Coordinates of C-alpha atoms and ligand atoms in Angstrom, one line a residue:
X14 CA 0.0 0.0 0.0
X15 CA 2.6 2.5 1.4
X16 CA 4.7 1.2 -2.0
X17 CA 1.8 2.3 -4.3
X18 CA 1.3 5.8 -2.8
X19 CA 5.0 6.2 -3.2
X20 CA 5.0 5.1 -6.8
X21 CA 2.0 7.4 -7.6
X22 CA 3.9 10.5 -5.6
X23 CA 6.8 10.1 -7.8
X24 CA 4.9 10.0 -10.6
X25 CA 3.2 13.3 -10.2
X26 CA 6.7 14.6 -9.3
X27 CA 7.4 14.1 -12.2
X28 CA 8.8 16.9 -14.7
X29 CA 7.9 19.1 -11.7
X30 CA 10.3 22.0 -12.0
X31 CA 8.9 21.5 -15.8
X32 CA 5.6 22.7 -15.0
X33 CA 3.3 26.5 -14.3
X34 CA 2.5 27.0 -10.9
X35 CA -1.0 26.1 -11.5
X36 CA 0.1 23.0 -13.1
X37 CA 2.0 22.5 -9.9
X38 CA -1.0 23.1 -7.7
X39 CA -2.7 20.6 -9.4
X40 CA 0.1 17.9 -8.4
X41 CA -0.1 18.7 -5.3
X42 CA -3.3 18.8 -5.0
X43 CA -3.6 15.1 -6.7
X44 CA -0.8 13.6 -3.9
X45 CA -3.5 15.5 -1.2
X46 CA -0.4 17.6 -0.4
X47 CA -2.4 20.6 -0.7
X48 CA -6.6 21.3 -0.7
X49 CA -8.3 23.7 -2.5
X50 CA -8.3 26.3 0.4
X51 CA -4.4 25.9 1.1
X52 CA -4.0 27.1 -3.0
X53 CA -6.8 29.7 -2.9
X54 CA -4.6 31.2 0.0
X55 CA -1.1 30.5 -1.6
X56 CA -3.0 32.0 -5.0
X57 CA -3.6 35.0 -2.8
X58 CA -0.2 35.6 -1.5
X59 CA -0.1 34.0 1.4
X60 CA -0.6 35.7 5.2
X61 CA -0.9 39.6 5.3
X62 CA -3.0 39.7 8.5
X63 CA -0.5 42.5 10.7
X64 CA -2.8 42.1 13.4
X65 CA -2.1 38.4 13.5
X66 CA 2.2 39.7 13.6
X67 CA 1.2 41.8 16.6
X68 CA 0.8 38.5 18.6
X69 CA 4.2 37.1 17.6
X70 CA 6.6 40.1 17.6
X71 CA 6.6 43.8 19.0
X72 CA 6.8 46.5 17.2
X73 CA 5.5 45.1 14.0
X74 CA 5.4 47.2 10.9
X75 CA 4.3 44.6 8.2
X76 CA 5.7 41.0 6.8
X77 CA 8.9 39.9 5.2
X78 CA 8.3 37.4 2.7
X79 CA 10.4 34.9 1.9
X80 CA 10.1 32.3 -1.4
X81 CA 8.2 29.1 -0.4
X82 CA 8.9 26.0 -2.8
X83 CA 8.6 21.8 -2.9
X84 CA 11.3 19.6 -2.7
X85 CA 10.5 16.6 -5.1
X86 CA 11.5 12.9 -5.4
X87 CA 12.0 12.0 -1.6
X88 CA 11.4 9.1 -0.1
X89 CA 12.3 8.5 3.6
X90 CA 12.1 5.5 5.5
X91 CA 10.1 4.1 2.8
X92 CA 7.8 7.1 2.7
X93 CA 7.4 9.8 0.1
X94 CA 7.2 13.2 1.1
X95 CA 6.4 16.5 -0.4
X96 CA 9.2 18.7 1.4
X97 CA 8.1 22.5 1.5
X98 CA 11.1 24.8 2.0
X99 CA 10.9 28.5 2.5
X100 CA 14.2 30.0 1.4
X101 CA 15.6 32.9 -0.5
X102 CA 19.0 30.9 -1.9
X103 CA 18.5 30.1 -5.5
X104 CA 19.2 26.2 -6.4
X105 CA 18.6 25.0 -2.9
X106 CA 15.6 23.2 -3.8
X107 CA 16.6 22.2 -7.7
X108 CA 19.7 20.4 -6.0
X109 CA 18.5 18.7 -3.0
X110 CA 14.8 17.2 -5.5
X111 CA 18.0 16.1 -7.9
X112 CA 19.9 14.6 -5.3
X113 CA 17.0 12.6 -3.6
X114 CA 16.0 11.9 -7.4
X115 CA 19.3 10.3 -7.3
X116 CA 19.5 8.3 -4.2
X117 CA 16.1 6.7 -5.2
X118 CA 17.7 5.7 -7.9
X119 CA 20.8 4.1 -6.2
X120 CA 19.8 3.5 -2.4
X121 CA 17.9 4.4 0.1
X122 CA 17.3 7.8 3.1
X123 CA 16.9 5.6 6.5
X124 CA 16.6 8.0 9.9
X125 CA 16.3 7.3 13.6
X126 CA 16.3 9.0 16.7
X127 CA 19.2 8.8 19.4
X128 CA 17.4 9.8 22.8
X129 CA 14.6 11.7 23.3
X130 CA 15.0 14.4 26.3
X131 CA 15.8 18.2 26.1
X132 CA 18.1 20.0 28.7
X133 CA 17.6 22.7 30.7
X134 CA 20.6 24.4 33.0
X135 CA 20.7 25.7 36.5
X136 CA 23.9 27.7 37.0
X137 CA 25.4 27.7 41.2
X138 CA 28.0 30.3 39.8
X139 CA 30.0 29.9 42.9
X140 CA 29.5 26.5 44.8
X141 CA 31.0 26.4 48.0
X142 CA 31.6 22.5 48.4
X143 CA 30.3 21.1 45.4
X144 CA 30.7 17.5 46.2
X145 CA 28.1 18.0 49.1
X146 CA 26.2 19.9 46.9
X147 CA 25.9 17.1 44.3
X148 CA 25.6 15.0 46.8
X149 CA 22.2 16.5 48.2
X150 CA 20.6 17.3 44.9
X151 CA 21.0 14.2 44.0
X152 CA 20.0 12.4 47.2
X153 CA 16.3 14.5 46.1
X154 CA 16.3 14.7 42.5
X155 CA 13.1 11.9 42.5
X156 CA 11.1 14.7 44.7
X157 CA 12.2 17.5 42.4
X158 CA 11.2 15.3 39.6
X159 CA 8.0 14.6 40.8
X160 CA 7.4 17.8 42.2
X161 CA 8.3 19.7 38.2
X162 CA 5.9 17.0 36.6
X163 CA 3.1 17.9 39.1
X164 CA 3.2 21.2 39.5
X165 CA 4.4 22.6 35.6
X166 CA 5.0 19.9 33.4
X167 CA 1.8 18.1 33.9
X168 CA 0.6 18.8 30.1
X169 CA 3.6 16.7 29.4
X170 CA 3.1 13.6 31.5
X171 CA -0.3 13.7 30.1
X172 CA 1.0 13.4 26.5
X173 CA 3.3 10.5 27.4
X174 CA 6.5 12.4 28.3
X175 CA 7.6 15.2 31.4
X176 CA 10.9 15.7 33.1
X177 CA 12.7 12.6 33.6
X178 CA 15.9 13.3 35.3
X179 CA 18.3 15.5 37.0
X180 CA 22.2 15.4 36.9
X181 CA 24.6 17.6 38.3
X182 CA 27.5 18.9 36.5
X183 CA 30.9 20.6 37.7
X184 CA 32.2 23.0 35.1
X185 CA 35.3 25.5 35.6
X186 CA 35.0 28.9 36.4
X187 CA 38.8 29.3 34.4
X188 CA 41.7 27.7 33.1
X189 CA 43.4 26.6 36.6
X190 CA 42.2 25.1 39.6
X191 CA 42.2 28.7 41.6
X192 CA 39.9 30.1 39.8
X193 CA 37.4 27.1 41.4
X194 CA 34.3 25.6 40.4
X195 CA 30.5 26.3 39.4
X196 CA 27.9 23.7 39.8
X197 CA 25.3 23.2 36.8
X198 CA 21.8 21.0 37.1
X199 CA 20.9 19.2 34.1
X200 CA 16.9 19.1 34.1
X201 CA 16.2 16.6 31.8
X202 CA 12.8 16.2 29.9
X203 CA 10.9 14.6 27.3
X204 CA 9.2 17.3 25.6
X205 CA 6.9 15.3 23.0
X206 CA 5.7 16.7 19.8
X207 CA 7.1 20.6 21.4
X208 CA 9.9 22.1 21.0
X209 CA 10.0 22.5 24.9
X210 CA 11.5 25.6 25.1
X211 CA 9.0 27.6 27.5
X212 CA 8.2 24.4 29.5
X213 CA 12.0 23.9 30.0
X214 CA 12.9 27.5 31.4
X215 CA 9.3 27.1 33.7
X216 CA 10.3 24.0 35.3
X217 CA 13.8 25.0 36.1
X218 CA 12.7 28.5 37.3
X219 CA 10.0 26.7 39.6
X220 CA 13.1 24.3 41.1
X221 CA 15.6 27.8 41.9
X222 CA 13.7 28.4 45.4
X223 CA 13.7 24.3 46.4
X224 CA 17.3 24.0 45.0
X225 CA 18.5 27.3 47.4
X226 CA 16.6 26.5 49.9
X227 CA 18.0 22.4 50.4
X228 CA 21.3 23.6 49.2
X229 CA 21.9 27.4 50.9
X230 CA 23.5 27.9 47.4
X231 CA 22.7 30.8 45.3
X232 CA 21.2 30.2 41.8
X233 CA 22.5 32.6 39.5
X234 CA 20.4 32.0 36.3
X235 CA 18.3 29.2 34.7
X236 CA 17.7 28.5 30.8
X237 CA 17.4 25.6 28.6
X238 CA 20.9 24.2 27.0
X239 CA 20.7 24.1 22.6
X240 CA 23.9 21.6 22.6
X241 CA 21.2 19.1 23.2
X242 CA 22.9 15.9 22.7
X243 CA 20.5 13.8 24.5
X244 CA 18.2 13.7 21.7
X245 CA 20.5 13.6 18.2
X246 CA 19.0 12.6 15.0
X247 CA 20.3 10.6 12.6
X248 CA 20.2 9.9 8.8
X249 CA 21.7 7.4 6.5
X250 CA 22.1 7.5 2.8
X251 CA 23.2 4.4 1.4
X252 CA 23.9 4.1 -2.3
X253 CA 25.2 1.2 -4.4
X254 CA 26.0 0.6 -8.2
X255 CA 27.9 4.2 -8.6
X256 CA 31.0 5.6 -10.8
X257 CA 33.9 4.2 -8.3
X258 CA 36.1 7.5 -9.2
X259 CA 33.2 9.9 -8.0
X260 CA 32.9 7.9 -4.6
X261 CA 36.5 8.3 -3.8
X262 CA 35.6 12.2 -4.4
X263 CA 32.8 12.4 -2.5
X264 CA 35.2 10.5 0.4
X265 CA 37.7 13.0 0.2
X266 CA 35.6 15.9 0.5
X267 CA 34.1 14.6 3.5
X268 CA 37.3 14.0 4.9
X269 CA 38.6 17.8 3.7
X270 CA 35.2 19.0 6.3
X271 CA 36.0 16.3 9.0
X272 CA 40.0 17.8 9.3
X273 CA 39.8 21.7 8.6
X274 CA 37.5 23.6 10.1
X275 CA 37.2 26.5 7.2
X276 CA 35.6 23.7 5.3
X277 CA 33.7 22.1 7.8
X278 CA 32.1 25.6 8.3
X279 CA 31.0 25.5 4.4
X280 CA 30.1 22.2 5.0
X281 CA 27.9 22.3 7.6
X282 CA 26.6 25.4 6.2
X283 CA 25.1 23.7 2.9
X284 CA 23.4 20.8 5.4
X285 CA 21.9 23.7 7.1
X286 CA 21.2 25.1 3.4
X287 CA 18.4 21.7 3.5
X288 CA 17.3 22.2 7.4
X289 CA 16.6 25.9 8.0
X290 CA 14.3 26.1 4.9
X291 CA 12.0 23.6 6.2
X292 CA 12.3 24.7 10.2
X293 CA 10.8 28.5 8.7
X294 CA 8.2 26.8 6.5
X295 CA 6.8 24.9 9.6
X296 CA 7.7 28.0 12.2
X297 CA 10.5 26.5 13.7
X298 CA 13.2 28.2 16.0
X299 CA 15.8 27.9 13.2
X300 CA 18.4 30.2 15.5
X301 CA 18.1 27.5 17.9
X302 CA 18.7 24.3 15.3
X303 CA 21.6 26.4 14.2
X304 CA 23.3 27.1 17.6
X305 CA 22.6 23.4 18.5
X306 CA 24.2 22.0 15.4
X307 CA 27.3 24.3 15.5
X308 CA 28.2 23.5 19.2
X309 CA 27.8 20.0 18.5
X310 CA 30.1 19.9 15.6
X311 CA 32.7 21.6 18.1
X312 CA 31.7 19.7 20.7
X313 CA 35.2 17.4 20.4
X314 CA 37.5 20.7 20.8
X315 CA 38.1 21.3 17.3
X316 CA 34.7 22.3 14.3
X317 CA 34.0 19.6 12.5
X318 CA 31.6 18.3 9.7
X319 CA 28.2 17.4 11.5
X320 CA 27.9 14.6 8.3
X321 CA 30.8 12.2 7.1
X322 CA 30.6 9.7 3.4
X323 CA 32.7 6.9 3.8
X324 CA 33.0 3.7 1.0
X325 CA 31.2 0.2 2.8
X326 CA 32.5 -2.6 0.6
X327 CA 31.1 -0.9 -2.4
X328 CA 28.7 1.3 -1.3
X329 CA 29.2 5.0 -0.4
X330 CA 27.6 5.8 2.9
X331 CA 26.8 9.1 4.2
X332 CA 25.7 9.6 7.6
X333 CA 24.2 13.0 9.9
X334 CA 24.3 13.3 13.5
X335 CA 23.3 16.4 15.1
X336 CA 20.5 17.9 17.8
X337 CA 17.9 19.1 15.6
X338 CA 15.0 19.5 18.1
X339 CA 11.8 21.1 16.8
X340 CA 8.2 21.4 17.5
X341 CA 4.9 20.4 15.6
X342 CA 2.8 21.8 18.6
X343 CA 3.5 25.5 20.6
X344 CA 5.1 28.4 19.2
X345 CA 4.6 29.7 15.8
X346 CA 3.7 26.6 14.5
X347 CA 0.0 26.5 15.0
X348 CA -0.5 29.9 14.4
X349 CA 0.5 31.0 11.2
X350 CA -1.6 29.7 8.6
X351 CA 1.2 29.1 6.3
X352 CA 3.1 27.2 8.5
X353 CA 0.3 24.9 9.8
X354 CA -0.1 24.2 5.8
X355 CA 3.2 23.2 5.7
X356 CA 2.7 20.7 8.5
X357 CA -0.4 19.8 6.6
X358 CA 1.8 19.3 3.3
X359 CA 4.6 16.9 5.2
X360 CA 1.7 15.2 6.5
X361 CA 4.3 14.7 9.5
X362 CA 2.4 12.9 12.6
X363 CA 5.4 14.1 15.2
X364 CA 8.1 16.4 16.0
X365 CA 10.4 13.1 15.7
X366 CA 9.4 12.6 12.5
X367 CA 9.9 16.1 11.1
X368 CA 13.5 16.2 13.0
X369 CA 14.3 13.0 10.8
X370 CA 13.0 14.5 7.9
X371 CA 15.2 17.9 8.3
X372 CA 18.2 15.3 9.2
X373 CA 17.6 13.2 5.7
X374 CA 17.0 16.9 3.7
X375 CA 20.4 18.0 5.1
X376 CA 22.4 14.8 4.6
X377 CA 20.9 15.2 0.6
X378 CA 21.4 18.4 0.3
X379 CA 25.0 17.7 1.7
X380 CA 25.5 15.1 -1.1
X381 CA 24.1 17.4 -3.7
X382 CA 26.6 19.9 -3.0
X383 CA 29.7 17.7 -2.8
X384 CA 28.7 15.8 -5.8
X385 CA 28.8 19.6 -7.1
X386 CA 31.6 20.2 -6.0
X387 CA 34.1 17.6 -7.0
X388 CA 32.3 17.6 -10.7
X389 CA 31.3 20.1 -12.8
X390 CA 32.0 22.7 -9.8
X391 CA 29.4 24.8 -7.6
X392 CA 29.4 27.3 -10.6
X393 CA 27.7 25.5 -13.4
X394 CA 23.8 24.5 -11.5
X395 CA 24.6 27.4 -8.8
X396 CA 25.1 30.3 -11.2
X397 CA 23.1 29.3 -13.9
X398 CA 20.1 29.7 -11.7
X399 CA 21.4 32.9 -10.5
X400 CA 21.5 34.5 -13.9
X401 CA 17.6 35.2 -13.2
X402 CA 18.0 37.3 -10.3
X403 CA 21.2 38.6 -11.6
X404 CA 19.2 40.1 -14.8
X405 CA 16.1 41.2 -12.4
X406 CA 18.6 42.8 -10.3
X407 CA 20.1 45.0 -13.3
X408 CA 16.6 46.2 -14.0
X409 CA 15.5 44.0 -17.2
X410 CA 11.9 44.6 -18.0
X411 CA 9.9 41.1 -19.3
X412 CA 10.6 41.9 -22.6
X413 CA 14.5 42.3 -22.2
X414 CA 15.3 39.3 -19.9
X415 CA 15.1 36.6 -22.5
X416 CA 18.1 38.4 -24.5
X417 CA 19.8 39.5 -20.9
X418 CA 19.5 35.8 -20.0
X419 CA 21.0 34.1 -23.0
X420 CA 24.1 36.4 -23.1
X421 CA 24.7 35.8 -19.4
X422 CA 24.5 32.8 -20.5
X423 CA 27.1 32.6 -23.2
X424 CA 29.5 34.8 -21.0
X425 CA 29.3 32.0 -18.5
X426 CA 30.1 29.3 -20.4
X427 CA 32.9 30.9 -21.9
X428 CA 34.2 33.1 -19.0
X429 CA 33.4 30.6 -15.9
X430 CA 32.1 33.4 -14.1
X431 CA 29.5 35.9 -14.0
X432 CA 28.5 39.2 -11.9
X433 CA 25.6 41.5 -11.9
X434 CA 28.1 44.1 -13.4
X435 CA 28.2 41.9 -16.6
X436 CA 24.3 41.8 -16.7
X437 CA 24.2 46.0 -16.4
X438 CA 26.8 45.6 -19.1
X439 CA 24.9 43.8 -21.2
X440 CA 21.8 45.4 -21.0
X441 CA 23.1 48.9 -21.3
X442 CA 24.4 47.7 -24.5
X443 CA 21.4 45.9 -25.3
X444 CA 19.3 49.4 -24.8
X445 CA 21.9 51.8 -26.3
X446 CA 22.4 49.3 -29.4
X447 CA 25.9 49.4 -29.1
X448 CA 27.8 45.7 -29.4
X449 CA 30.8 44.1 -28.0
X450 CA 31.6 45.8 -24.6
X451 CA 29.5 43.8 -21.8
X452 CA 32.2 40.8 -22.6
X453 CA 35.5 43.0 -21.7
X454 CA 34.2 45.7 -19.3
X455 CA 33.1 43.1 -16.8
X456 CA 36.3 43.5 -15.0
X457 CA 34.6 46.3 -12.9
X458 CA 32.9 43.8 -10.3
X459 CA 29.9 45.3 -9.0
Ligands
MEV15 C1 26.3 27.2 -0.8 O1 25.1 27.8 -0.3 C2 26.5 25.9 -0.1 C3 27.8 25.2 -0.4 O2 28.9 26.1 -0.3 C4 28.0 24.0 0.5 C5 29.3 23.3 0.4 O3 30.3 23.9 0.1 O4 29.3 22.1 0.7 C6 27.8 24.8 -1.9

């Protein structure tokens, strides 16, 4: 059954990027992705209710709109998805819908979850003995468990989940022993289908007056931690029956991001190029999933790449572990239409399963872009796209961008390169009728 729906999903994905918008609606309307209301409102433009901005930010003074598009040709765990990804990066989309395109055709995008709880930090900044300290918490952490479940986190415990445990860390307050010790709690949680945020800094703020009061220590702040490596998520891409010269490639570059940190940076940054896009779409905290992902690819001392290909007998074998905790319930999520659509459109049933779906987009969108990379080069699909915005952004009216488009075109594939000052060029010359400058003049980089 699940094998059928897939099949007829990829069908209607297909040609996709071929097709008018309304063409496109249609698709998605046939895979159920979107009803006739949802395209009536995208038709429309989308939210422009300020009064609705008043309840999420202060001081509004209108919306920012950002491009919304579909990612095509996933399948994930053996489920198709239509991936909507807000995002203003041209070829984003085109590369990771190729890239899943070819993975079906070679392997398979398995996921899984590594832990479930979020953290949430209480900060002794000066703990006088923190061995008895420790010691005491400790000796009460099931009453201050059962006390946070009670008294905040009982909307939790009713969904299946609630604070679970308490740990007590010792960090230092400097780089030698003088300088001493503070004492961090480590609330622990299963959050369910939220992000957890607002719980997380309620229940520790509720423990700060039990925790002084049992310890005569001072609390000096409380918040919830981002690094949250108690609940990871992981993708898999496994791929057989490909050129043996382009796996060694794609192994290298994943080694060139494991060992320098300059490239691990770039690295990480083109997963995050398939995570944040979704994370807006469905209102997610994308600053958090950010901050999470980049201390956990330090976490070891030194930046590293958060995803790593490696050859298994034949196969090339990518793999992403990072925190990327999010929320289908809370927050923006249920209240902007747009982003409840979105929801809607993944057809996602829990915050799990929309973390393993941003892990699987960013492990393909990883691939996409080191395929790139050691091929053709970044250039060719990423510039190419560019040209568009490249002509809009000289001022081409309808009528001029074909011509504007071609030439850019041609300068590309001759020159390897391209700038908006060679798209002025050309269409100054285009309007003035004069020939031959926009392909020397381009030196003067805009
Ligand atoms: C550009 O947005 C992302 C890349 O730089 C990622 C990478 O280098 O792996 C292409």
């Amino acid at each position: 059954m699940a094998q059928s729906m897939n099949d007829k999903m990829m069908e209607l994905f297909r040609g996709f990027s071929k097709l008018t918008r309304d063409e496109r609606f249609t698709r998605l309307q046939q895979m159920g992705a979107l009803s006739g209301d949802d395209i009536k409102y995208l038709k429309s433009g989308g939210l422009k209710d300020v009064n609705l901005a008043e309840k999420f930010i202060e001081n509004v003074v209108g919306y920012f709109q950002v491009p919304m598009g579909v990612a095509t040709n996933f399948v994930i765990d053996n489920q198709a998805y239509v991936i909507p990804m807000a995002v203003e990066e041209t070829s984003i989309i085109a590369a990771a819908s190729k890239t899943a395109q070819w993975i079906r055709e070679h392997g398979t995008i398995r996921t899984e979850m590594l832990g479930r709880n979020i953290i949430g930090q209480i900060q002794i900044a000066r703990v006088s003995d923190f061995d008895s300290f420790e010691k005491l918490i400790l000796k009460n952490k099931d009453h201050f468990i059962e006390e946070s479940n009670r008294e905040v986190a009982f909307g939790l415990v009713r969904r299946g989940g609630g604070v679970v445990d308490i740990r007590v860390r010792k960090v230092p307050r400097g780089v030698t022993p003088e300088e001493g010790h503070m004492a961090v709690i480590h609330v622990e949680a299963d959050a369910c289908d939220a992000m957890g945020a607002n719980i997380m800094n309620q229940v520790c703020e509720y423990l700060k007056p039990g925790v002084e009061e049992l310890t005569g220590e001072k609390v000096n702040m409380c918040i919830l931690s981002n690094l949250v490596d108690t609940r990871l998520t992981k993708a898999t891409v496994t791929m057989t029956g490909l050129d043996e010269e382009l796996v060694d490639k794609i192994v290298e570059a994943s080694l060139f991001a494991q060992q320098d940190p300059y490239r691990a940076a770039t690295n990480n940054k083109g997963v995050l190029n398939g995570i944040d896009p979704i994370l807006l779409a469905t209102g997610n905290d994308w600053r958090a999933v950010e901050a999470g992902v980049h201390a956990y690819a330090a976490r070891a001392g030194q930046y590293r790449s958060i995803t790593r290909w490696y050859k298994k007998d034949k196969a090339l074998v990518g793999e992403l572990v990072a925190p990327i905790v999010l929320g289908v319930v809370g927050g923006v999520t249920k209240l902007h239409p747009t982003a409840t659509m979105a929801l809607r459109m993944l057809s996602v049933s829990s915050a799990e399963e929309l973390s393993r779906i941003c892990a699987a987009v960013g492990l393909v969108q990883n691939l996409g872009a080191i395929r790139a990379l050691t091929t053709v080069g970044i250039i060719e699909g990423h510039m190419k796209l560019h040209i568009k915005n490249l002509t809009m952004g000289a001022g081409a009216s309808e009528k001029e961008s074909p011509i504007v488009q071609k030439k850019l075109e041609e300068f590309l594939s001759l020159h390897k390169r391209i700038s908006l000052s060679n798209a002025i060029d050309i269409l100054r010359e285009l309007r003035t009728g004069s020939t031959g400058g926009a392909m020397t003049s381009q030196e003067t980089n805009v």
